[in-house]
Amino acid sequence: MAHPKETRTKARTMYVQTRCAIPTICAALDVPEGTLRKWKSDAKQSGDDWDIARAAATMKGEGLESMVAAVIEDFTVMFQVTMEQVKEDDKIDPGAKVKLMASLSDSFNKMVLAAGRSAPKLNEMAIAMDVVKRLAEFIAGEFPNHGAAFQEILEPFGTEIVKVYQA
């Protein structure tokens, strides 16, 4: 399936400016991972190395908060993948699953708390994102017929949240 140029541009922006992980970008833009990696490779051959641009964006003075955000993003992706693997693995004893999931959750909470102490704006952003997540869960449970409208509003609102908490 051919994707509009805007999708490729948005993918690059997400990768370079907001340091989103490739699986996160693919999920957000509904693009296969192979396609995104091809775009990245093609861009590099054309002289636009997304990794160099990403490193430059990180170093251009965004400082500690940017680096902490990148670490949190990477950790979150690993946390989500590992948590899904633990949940889906039927070879793991249920008691062991609970212990593994509790340990993973504890590690995640410690990471978020440490990040909040290192970069207070990220702590505020984490709270805002938690509120949005809880709102999404509430709408899904109590007002499922409003889910499509909520999704339509969520992406542009997310952009506004990032502007406020990255300022």
XYZ file of N, CA, C and O in Angstrom:
668
model
N 0.843 -1.177 0.000
C 0.000 0.000 0.000
C 0.891 1.244 0.000
O 1.833 1.342 0.770
N 0.588 2.168 -0.880
C 1.340 3.424 -0.961
C 0.863 4.371 0.142
O -0.329 4.489 0.397
N 1.816 5.021 0.770
C 1.492 5.960 1.842
C 1.743 7.369 1.342
O 2.694 7.612 0.596
N 0.914 8.326 1.772
C 1.141 9.714 1.348
C 2.476 10.237 1.878
O 2.986 9.781 2.897
N 3.020 11.201 1.157
C 4.301 11.801 1.543
C 4.226 12.387 2.952
O 5.206 12.357 3.692
N 3.065 12.881 3.332
C 2.892 13.463 4.660
C 3.156 12.424 5.746
O 3.672 12.748 6.821
N 2.801 11.169 5.465
C 3.019 10.104 6.447
C 4.510 9.878 6.640
O 4.998 9.742 7.765
N 5.267 9.866 5.551
C 6.722 9.694 5.632
C 7.339 10.870 6.389
O 8.211 10.688 7.236
N 6.872 12.076 6.111
C 7.376 13.272 6.784
C 7.073 13.212 8.277
O 7.935 13.514 9.114
N 5.857 12.805 8.611
C 5.475 12.702 10.023
C 6.311 11.628 10.725
O 6.743 11.818 11.865
N 6.573 10.513 10.026
C 7.393 9.440 10.599
C 8.792 9.968 10.924
O 9.334 9.710 11.999
N 9.369 10.721 9.988
C 10.709 11.274 10.209
C 10.697 12.230 11.395
O 11.584 12.199 12.251
N 9.692 13.086 11.465
C 9.582 14.034 12.570
C 9.468 13.312 13.903
O 10.123 13.678 14.880
N 8.634 12.280 13.936
C 8.474 11.511 15.174
C 9.792 10.855 15.579
O 10.139 10.813 16.756
N 10.533 10.350 14.610
C 11.794 9.673 14.891
C 12.872 10.671 15.325
O 13.553 10.456 16.326
N 12.994 11.758 14.589
C 14.082 12.712 14.826
C 13.767 13.655 15.988
O 14.560 13.787 16.917
N 12.631 14.318 15.941
C 12.339 15.378 16.908
C 11.820 14.861 18.244
O 12.177 15.399 19.289
N 10.953 13.857 18.214
C 10.376 13.384 19.473
C 10.989 12.068 19.924
O 10.570 11.528 20.937
N 11.955 11.558 19.152
C 12.710 10.354 19.494
C 11.822 9.141 19.733
O 12.117 8.293 20.567
N 10.730 9.057 19.001
C 9.869 7.887 19.123
C 10.589 6.667 18.570
O 11.351 6.761 17.614
N 10.330 5.535 19.177
C 10.898 4.280 18.699
C 10.158 3.848 17.431
O 8.980 4.193 17.236
N 10.832 3.087 16.595
C 10.234 2.653 15.326
C 8.907 1.923 15.539
O 7.925 2.245 14.865
N 8.800 0.970 16.489
C 7.501 0.311 16.679
C 6.392 1.282 17.086
O 5.245 1.130 16.676
N 6.757 2.293 17.855
C 5.774 3.295 18.276
C 5.277 4.097 17.076
O 4.080 4.339 16.927
N 6.199 4.493 16.216
C 5.839 5.257 15.012
C 4.946 4.410 14.112
O 3.926 4.885 13.610
N 5.336 3.162 13.925
C 4.560 2.266 13.058
C 3.130 2.120 13.569
O 2.177 2.172 12.787
N 2.993 1.956 14.871
C 1.654 1.818 15.454
C 0.857 3.106 15.305
O -0.326 3.078 14.957
N 1.502 4.235 15.543
C 0.805 5.521 15.484
C 0.360 5.870 14.063
O -0.710 6.451 13.867
N 1.182 5.524 13.085
C 0.893 5.922 11.701
C 0.321 4.779 10.853
O 0.058 4.971 9.674
N 0.173 3.607 11.458
C -0.336 2.426 10.762
C 0.503 2.114 9.523
O -0.005 1.990 8.411
N 1.817 2.032 9.761
C 2.787 1.752 8.710
C 3.555 0.497 9.117
O 4.016 0.404 10.259
N 3.708 -0.470 8.224
C 4.508 -1.651 8.570
C 5.949 -1.268 8.905
O 6.510 -0.325 8.329
N 6.542 -2.001 9.836
C 7.902 -1.684 10.265
C 8.890 -1.756 9.103
O 9.789 -0.923 8.990
N 8.705 -2.733 8.225
C 9.582 -2.855 7.063
C 9.530 -1.619 6.174
O 10.549 -1.181 5.641
N 8.338 -1.067 6.023
C 8.172 0.143 5.206
C 8.916 1.315 5.834
O 9.643 2.041 5.156
N 8.751 1.475 7.140
C 9.420 2.587 7.828
C 10.940 2.443 7.748
O 11.657 3.409 7.479
N 11.429 1.237 7.932
C 12.881 1.021 7.846
C 13.385 1.297 6.422
O 14.481 1.806 6.234
N 12.577 0.979 5.419
C 12.949 1.264 4.028
C 13.003 2.770 3.800
O 13.931 3.275 3.165
N 12.016 3.500 4.298
C 12.022 4.956 4.171
C 13.295 5.527 4.796
O 13.936 6.414 4.234
N 13.632 5.032 5.980
C 14.816 5.501 6.701
C 16.079 5.201 5.887
O 16.963 6.056 5.747
N 16.158 4.001 5.345
C 17.314 3.596 4.538
C 17.407 4.416 3.248
O 18.489 4.888 2.877
N 16.278 4.602 2.573
C 16.257 5.405 1.345
C 16.693 6.841 1.622
O 17.441 7.439 0.842
N 16.216 7.393 2.747
C 16.583 8.763 3.102
C 18.089 8.861 3.341
O 18.735 9.813 2.895
N 18.646 7.855 4.008
C 20.091 7.862 4.280
C 20.880 7.835 2.976
O 21.861 8.571 2.830
N 20.433 7.034 2.020
C 21.121 6.965 0.729
C 21.027 8.284 -0.022
O 21.889 8.606 -0.834
N 19.976 9.046 0.279
C 19.795 10.349 -0.368
C 20.478 11.475 0.401
O 20.300 12.645 0.068
N 21.185 11.124 1.491
C 21.898 12.146 2.251
C 21.179 12.639 3.485
O 21.646 13.558 4.154
N 20.019 12.057 3.822
C 19.261 12.465 4.999
C 19.289 11.316 6.007
O 18.402 10.474 6.035
N 20.344 11.288 6.821
C 20.493 10.223 7.814
C 19.671 10.588 9.048
O 20.003 11.502 9.791
N 18.573 9.857 9.250
C 17.671 10.146 10.359
C 18.371 10.005 11.695
O 18.069 10.751 12.638
N 19.312 9.073 11.815
C 20.000 8.874 13.094
C 20.900 10.059 13.430
O 20.967 10.487 14.580
N 21.586 10.585 12.427
C 22.429 11.764 12.654
C 21.554 12.967 13.004
O 21.862 13.727 13.923
N 20.440 13.121 12.291
C 19.523 14.226 12.578
C 18.955 14.097 13.987
O 18.813 15.099 14.706
N 18.668 12.871 14.390
C 18.130 12.627 15.729
C 19.156 13.006 16.793
O 18.828 13.654 17.783
N 20.401 12.594 16.596
C 21.463 12.924 17.543
C 21.671 14.432 17.618
O 21.830 14.995 18.705
N 21.629 15.090 16.475
C 21.802 16.549 16.437
C 20.656 17.242 17.166
O 20.873 18.205 17.902
N 19.442 16.753 16.972
C 18.285 17.352 17.643
C 18.402 17.192 19.153
O 18.052 18.095 19.912
N 18.918 16.057 19.589
C 19.080 15.816 21.019
C 20.138 16.739 21.613
O 19.986 17.254 22.709
N 21.195 16.967 20.863
C 22.315 17.756 21.373
C 22.146 19.257 21.171
O 22.942 20.030 21.691
N 21.143 19.687 20.467
C 21.063 21.104 20.104
C 20.663 22.017 21.249
O 20.324 23.162 21.046
N 20.700 21.509 22.450
C 20.417 22.378 23.578
C 19.155 22.004 24.309
O 18.734 22.713 25.210
N 18.550 20.898 23.939
C 17.347 20.502 24.658
C 17.723 19.929 26.011
O 16.908 19.803 26.884
N 18.966 19.529 26.168
C 19.536 19.176 27.451
C 19.002 17.919 28.102
O 18.565 16.982 27.453
N 19.066 17.938 29.419
C 18.771 16.780 30.245
C 17.362 16.241 30.017
O 17.171 15.031 29.901
N 16.368 17.107 29.969
C 14.995 16.629 29.812
C 14.823 15.825 28.534
O 14.136 14.811 28.519
N 15.457 16.261 27.473
C 15.358 15.536 26.211
C 15.987 14.151 26.327
O 15.429 13.166 25.850
N 17.154 14.097 26.961
C 17.817 12.800 27.107
C 17.025 11.885 28.035
O 16.888 10.691 27.764
N 16.494 12.420 29.119
C 15.694 11.614 30.032
C 14.441 11.116 29.312
O 14.051 9.954 29.448
N 13.827 11.975 28.514
C 12.638 11.566 27.751
C 12.973 10.420 26.798
O 12.194 9.473 26.649
N 14.127 10.493 26.169
C 14.540 9.431 25.242
C 14.732 8.113 25.982
O 14.303 7.055 25.515
N 15.354 8.177 27.142
C 15.563 6.963 27.928
C 14.220 6.387 28.368
O 13.994 5.176 28.289
N 13.328 7.253 28.812
C 12.010 6.781 29.234
C 11.267 6.152 28.066
O 10.640 5.095 28.212
N 11.330 6.781 26.918
C 10.654 6.232 25.734
C 11.177 4.844 25.409
O 10.417 3.904 25.210
N 12.495 4.700 25.372
C 13.083 3.396 25.061
C 12.696 2.362 26.117
O 12.345 1.231 25.794
N 12.753 2.760 27.384
C 12.397 1.843 28.463
C 10.921 1.452 28.374
O 10.564 0.290 28.579
N 10.073 2.411 28.056
C 8.639 2.136 27.959
C 8.336 1.133 26.862
O 7.527 0.224 27.053
N 8.978 1.279 25.735
C 8.766 0.323 24.635
C 9.205 -1.071 25.078
O 8.475 -2.049 24.895
N 10.384 -1.155 25.700
C 10.855 -2.458 26.180
C 9.912 -3.019 27.239
O 9.616 -4.214 27.259
N 9.436 -2.158 28.126
C 8.504 -2.574 29.180
C 7.236 -3.148 28.564
O 6.782 -4.232 28.951
N 6.658 -2.441 27.590
C 5.415 -2.901 26.967
C 5.605 -4.241 26.262
O 4.786 -5.149 26.409
N 6.676 -4.370 25.514
C 6.942 -5.612 24.787
C 7.139 -6.763 25.763
O 6.557 -7.842 25.600
N 7.943 -6.539 26.796
C 8.210 -7.596 27.772
C 6.941 -7.984 28.519
O 6.667 -9.170 28.734
N 6.160 -7.002 28.899
C 4.913 -7.273 29.618
C 3.970 -8.118 28.753
O 3.374 -9.077 29.240
N 3.863 -7.791 27.482
C 3.020 -8.577 26.566
C 3.542 -10.007 26.434
O 2.765 -10.951 26.426
N 4.854 -10.149 26.338
C 5.437 -11.487 26.223
C 5.149 -12.315 27.472
O 4.804 -13.490 27.373
N 5.263 -11.705 28.628
C 4.982 -12.415 29.875
C 3.511 -12.813 29.933
O 3.178 -13.954 30.270
N 2.623 -11.894 29.583
C 1.185 -12.194 29.623
C 0.808 -13.322 28.674
O -0.019 -14.158 28.999
N 1.426 -13.345 27.490
C 1.042 -14.313 26.459
C 1.734 -15.666 26.601
O 1.292 -16.637 26.013
N 2.819 -15.752 27.375
C 3.573 -16.999 27.494
C 2.857 -17.950 28.447
O 2.884 -17.773 29.663
N 2.223 -18.981 27.885
C 1.480 -19.924 28.716
C 2.373 -20.987 29.354
O 1.904 -21.857 30.070
N 3.676 -20.909 29.113
C 4.624 -21.833 29.735
C 5.043 -21.344 31.120
O 5.608 -22.095 31.898
N 4.772 -20.084 31.411
C 5.139 -19.516 32.707
C 3.999 -19.779 33.691
O 2.835 -19.513 33.403
N 4.365 -20.296 34.845
C 3.403 -20.561 35.919
C 2.681 -19.260 36.296
O 3.322 -18.199 36.372
N 1.348 -19.311 36.525
C 0.611 -18.078 36.855
C 1.203 -17.303 38.032
O 1.268 -16.077 37.993
N 1.652 -17.990 39.054
C 2.270 -17.304 40.196
C 3.546 -16.591 39.792
O 3.811 -15.467 40.224
N 4.337 -17.247 38.954
C 5.578 -16.632 38.464
C 5.260 -15.436 37.572
O 5.984 -14.430 37.603
N 4.175 -15.551 36.786
C 3.765 -14.423 35.922
C 3.468 -13.194 36.767
O 3.892 -12.088 36.442
N 2.716 -13.410 37.838
C 2.349 -12.290 38.709
C 3.607 -11.643 39.277
O 3.730 -10.414 39.289
N 4.560 -12.465 39.720
C 5.805 -11.917 40.275
C 6.597 -11.159 39.213
O 7.120 -10.075 39.478
N 6.679 -11.718 38.007
C 7.385 -11.034 36.919
C 6.719 -9.710 36.574
O 7.390 -8.685 36.411
N 5.400 -9.728 36.460
C 4.676 -8.502 36.110
C 4.815 -7.456 37.206
O 4.979 -6.270 36.925
N 4.786 -7.896 38.467
C 4.961 -6.957 39.578
C 6.364 -6.362 39.559
O 6.542 -5.153 39.773
N 7.352 -7.198 39.280
C 8.733 -6.721 39.214
C 8.916 -5.723 38.070
O 9.562 -4.682 38.233
N 8.334 -6.043 36.906
C 8.412 -5.127 35.773
C 7.729 -3.801 36.099
O 8.265 -2.730 35.806
N 6.559 -3.877 36.709
C 5.828 -2.653 37.066
C 6.610 -1.827 38.079
O 6.658 -0.597 37.980
N 7.229 -2.492 39.035
C 8.044 -1.791 40.028
C 9.212 -1.074 39.352
O 9.494 0.093 39.646
N 9.865 -1.768 38.425
C 10.976 -1.146 37.690
C 10.491 0.062 36.904
O 11.163 1.106 36.874
N 9.338 -0.075 36.268
C 8.791 1.036 35.493
C 8.498 2.230 36.400
O 8.855 3.367 36.080
N 7.859 1.971 37.535
C 7.535 3.055 38.465
C 8.795 3.740 38.982
O 8.835 4.966 39.099
N 9.823 2.969 39.283
C 11.088 3.558 39.735
C 11.704 4.430 38.651
O 12.244 5.497 38.930
N 11.624 3.962 37.404
C 12.163 4.733 36.281
C 11.423 6.068 36.157
O 12.045 7.119 36.014
N 10.109 6.021 36.242
C 9.309 7.245 36.107
C 9.607 8.206 37.259
O 9.763 9.412 37.047
N 9.693 7.678 38.470
C 10.003 8.539 39.616
C 11.381 9.176 39.489
O 11.556 10.362 39.751
N 12.358 8.385 39.083
C 13.716 8.923 38.904
C 13.726 9.980 37.817
O 14.369 11.024 37.954
N 13.005 9.716 36.740
C 12.946 10.694 35.651
C 12.275 11.978 36.123
O 12.710 13.079 35.772
N 11.239 11.839 36.935
C 10.542 13.009 37.453
C 11.443 13.877 38.319
O 11.369 15.100 38.279
N 12.310 13.226 39.090
C 13.254 13.993 39.921
C 14.327 14.652 39.057
O 14.795 15.741 39.364
N 14.705 13.976 37.974
C 15.750 14.512 37.094
C 15.234 15.617 36.195
O 15.952 16.542 35.868
N 13.989 15.474 35.777
C 13.415 16.426 34.824
C 11.956 16.693 35.215
O 11.053 15.998 34.775
N 11.723 17.686 36.067
C 10.376 17.936 36.591
C 9.290 18.121 35.528
O 8.155 17.715 35.726
N 9.626 18.712 34.395
C 8.630 18.891 33.335
C 8.127 17.543 32.842
O 6.970 17.391 32.485
N 9.013 16.552 32.801
C 8.596 15.220 32.364
C 7.623 14.614 33.355
O 6.707 13.895 32.976
N 7.815 14.891 34.648
C 6.894 14.392 35.655
C 5.507 14.981 35.424
O 4.507 14.277 35.480
N 5.452 16.279 35.135
C 4.172 16.920 34.836
C 3.547 16.299 33.593
O 2.347 16.036 33.547
N 4.363 16.063 32.588
C 3.867 15.468 31.353
C 3.363 14.045 31.611
O 2.336 13.637 31.076
N 4.069 13.299 32.449
C 3.644 11.938 32.776
C 2.277 11.959 33.449
O 1.415 11.124 33.148
N 2.054 12.906 34.319
C 0.756 13.028 34.985
C -0.319 13.369 33.959
O -1.395 12.767 33.943
N -0.014 14.318 33.071
C -0.984 14.691 32.037
C -1.322 13.496 31.148
O -2.489 13.249 30.834
N -0.297 12.738 30.769
C -0.529 11.572 29.915
C -1.324 10.503 30.654
O -2.173 9.829 30.073
N -1.089 10.362 31.960
C -1.852 9.401 32.755
C -3.322 9.804 32.802
O -4.210 8.955 32.682
N -3.585 11.091 32.954
C -4.967 11.565 32.972
C -5.646 11.284 31.632
O -6.778 10.799 31.586
N -4.943 11.543 30.538
C -5.503 11.280 29.205
C -5.773 9.783 29.035
O -6.826 9.379 28.527
N -4.844 8.941 29.494
C -5.020 7.487 29.403
C -6.241 7.053 30.197
O -7.054 6.253 29.738
N -6.375 7.586 31.399
C -7.526 7.228 32.240
C -8.832 7.712 31.614
O -9.857 7.032 31.693
N -8.799 8.868 30.975
C -9.982 9.366 30.279
C -10.354 8.428 29.131
O -11.521 8.105 28.936
N -9.357 7.972 28.385
C -9.604 7.040 27.283
C -10.238 5.754 27.796
O -11.198 5.235 27.208
N -9.719 5.230 28.910
C -10.278 4.009 29.495
C -11.702 4.245 29.980
O -12.573 3.396 29.810
N -11.933 5.411 30.565
C -13.274 5.743 31.050
C -14.271 5.820 29.892
O -15.353 5.258 29.948
N -13.864 6.499 28.828
C -14.738 6.623 27.654
C -15.014 5.252 27.055
O -16.158 4.931 26.711
N -13.983 4.421 26.956
C -14.156 3.079 26.387
C -15.138 2.253 27.220
O -15.962 1.511 26.675
N -15.062 2.398 28.538
C -15.941 1.621 29.413
C -17.340 2.186 29.563
O -18.320 1.444 29.571
N -17.450 3.495 29.673
C -18.735 4.127 29.977
C -19.464 4.713 28.768
O -20.683 4.799 28.761
N -18.710 5.144 27.775
C -19.290 5.778 26.593
C -18.646 5.248 25.317
O -18.058 6.015 24.541
N -18.731 3.946 25.083
C -18.018 3.365 23.936
C -18.443 3.946 22.584
O -17.641 3.978 21.656
N -19.648 4.456 22.500
C -20.099 5.041 21.235
C -19.401 6.370 20.923
O -19.477 6.862 19.802
N -18.677 6.925 21.894
C -17.941 8.171 21.680
C -16.457 7.932 21.388
O -15.683 8.884 21.277
N -16.067 6.673 21.282
C -14.661 6.328 21.072
C -14.066 6.945 19.824
O -12.942 7.454 19.844
N -14.804 6.909 18.710
C -14.274 7.453 17.452
C -14.045 8.962 17.567
O -13.015 9.482 17.111
N -14.978 9.659 18.195
C -14.823 11.107 18.358
C -13.624 11.417 19.258
O -12.843 12.330 18.983
N -13.466 10.629 20.309
C -12.337 10.828 21.214
C -11.018 10.632 20.473
O -10.089 11.434 20.623
N -10.923 9.587 19.668
C -9.701 9.339 18.903
C -9.407 10.473 17.937
O -8.262 10.864 17.749
N -10.454 11.021 17.331
C -10.276 12.128 16.382
C -9.701 13.361 17.079
O -8.873 14.075 16.527
N -10.112 13.585 18.313
C -9.663 14.742 19.089
C -8.297 14.494 19.716
O -7.492 15.410 19.867
N -8.014 13.238 20.047
C -6.832 12.913 20.836
C -5.512 13.303 20.170
O -4.636 13.864 20.817
N -5.341 13.032 18.884
C -4.060 13.327 18.237
C -3.727 14.822 18.260
O -2.659 15.205 18.721
N -4.632 15.713 17.819
C -4.270 17.133 17.895
C -4.125 17.629 19.340
O -3.287 18.483 19.624
N -4.895 17.043 20.267
C -4.762 17.428 21.671
C -3.407 16.979 22.206
O -2.755 17.713 22.964
N -2.945 15.798 21.791
C -1.634 15.306 22.196
C -0.535 16.261 21.787
O 0.425 16.497 22.537
N -0.659 16.825 20.604
C 0.307 17.814 20.125
C 0.330 19.030 21.046
O 1.391 19.558 21.365
N -0.851 19.453 21.481
C -0.938 20.600 22.391
C -0.300 20.280 23.745
O 0.409 21.101 24.312
N -0.539 19.078 24.240
C 0.044 18.666 25.533
C 1.570 18.699 25.445
O 2.241 19.202 26.348
N 2.110 18.155 24.351
C 3.569 18.142 24.185
C 4.112 19.564 24.147
O 5.139 19.867 24.762
N 3.423 20.475 23.463
C 3.882 21.871 23.394
C 3.948 22.486 24.812
O 4.905 23.168 25.141
N 2.931 22.228 25.598
C 2.864 22.816 26.931
C 3.960 22.275 27.832
O 4.636 23.028 28.538
N 4.171 20.959 27.796
C 5.095 20.353 28.752
C 6.530 20.244 28.250
O 7.404 19.877 29.014
N 6.775 20.558 27.000
C 8.151 20.589 26.533
C 8.688 22.018 26.515
O 9.840 22.224 26.235
N 7.840 22.963 26.797
C 8.256 24.373 26.782
C 9.175 24.678 27.924
O 9.291 24.036 28.882
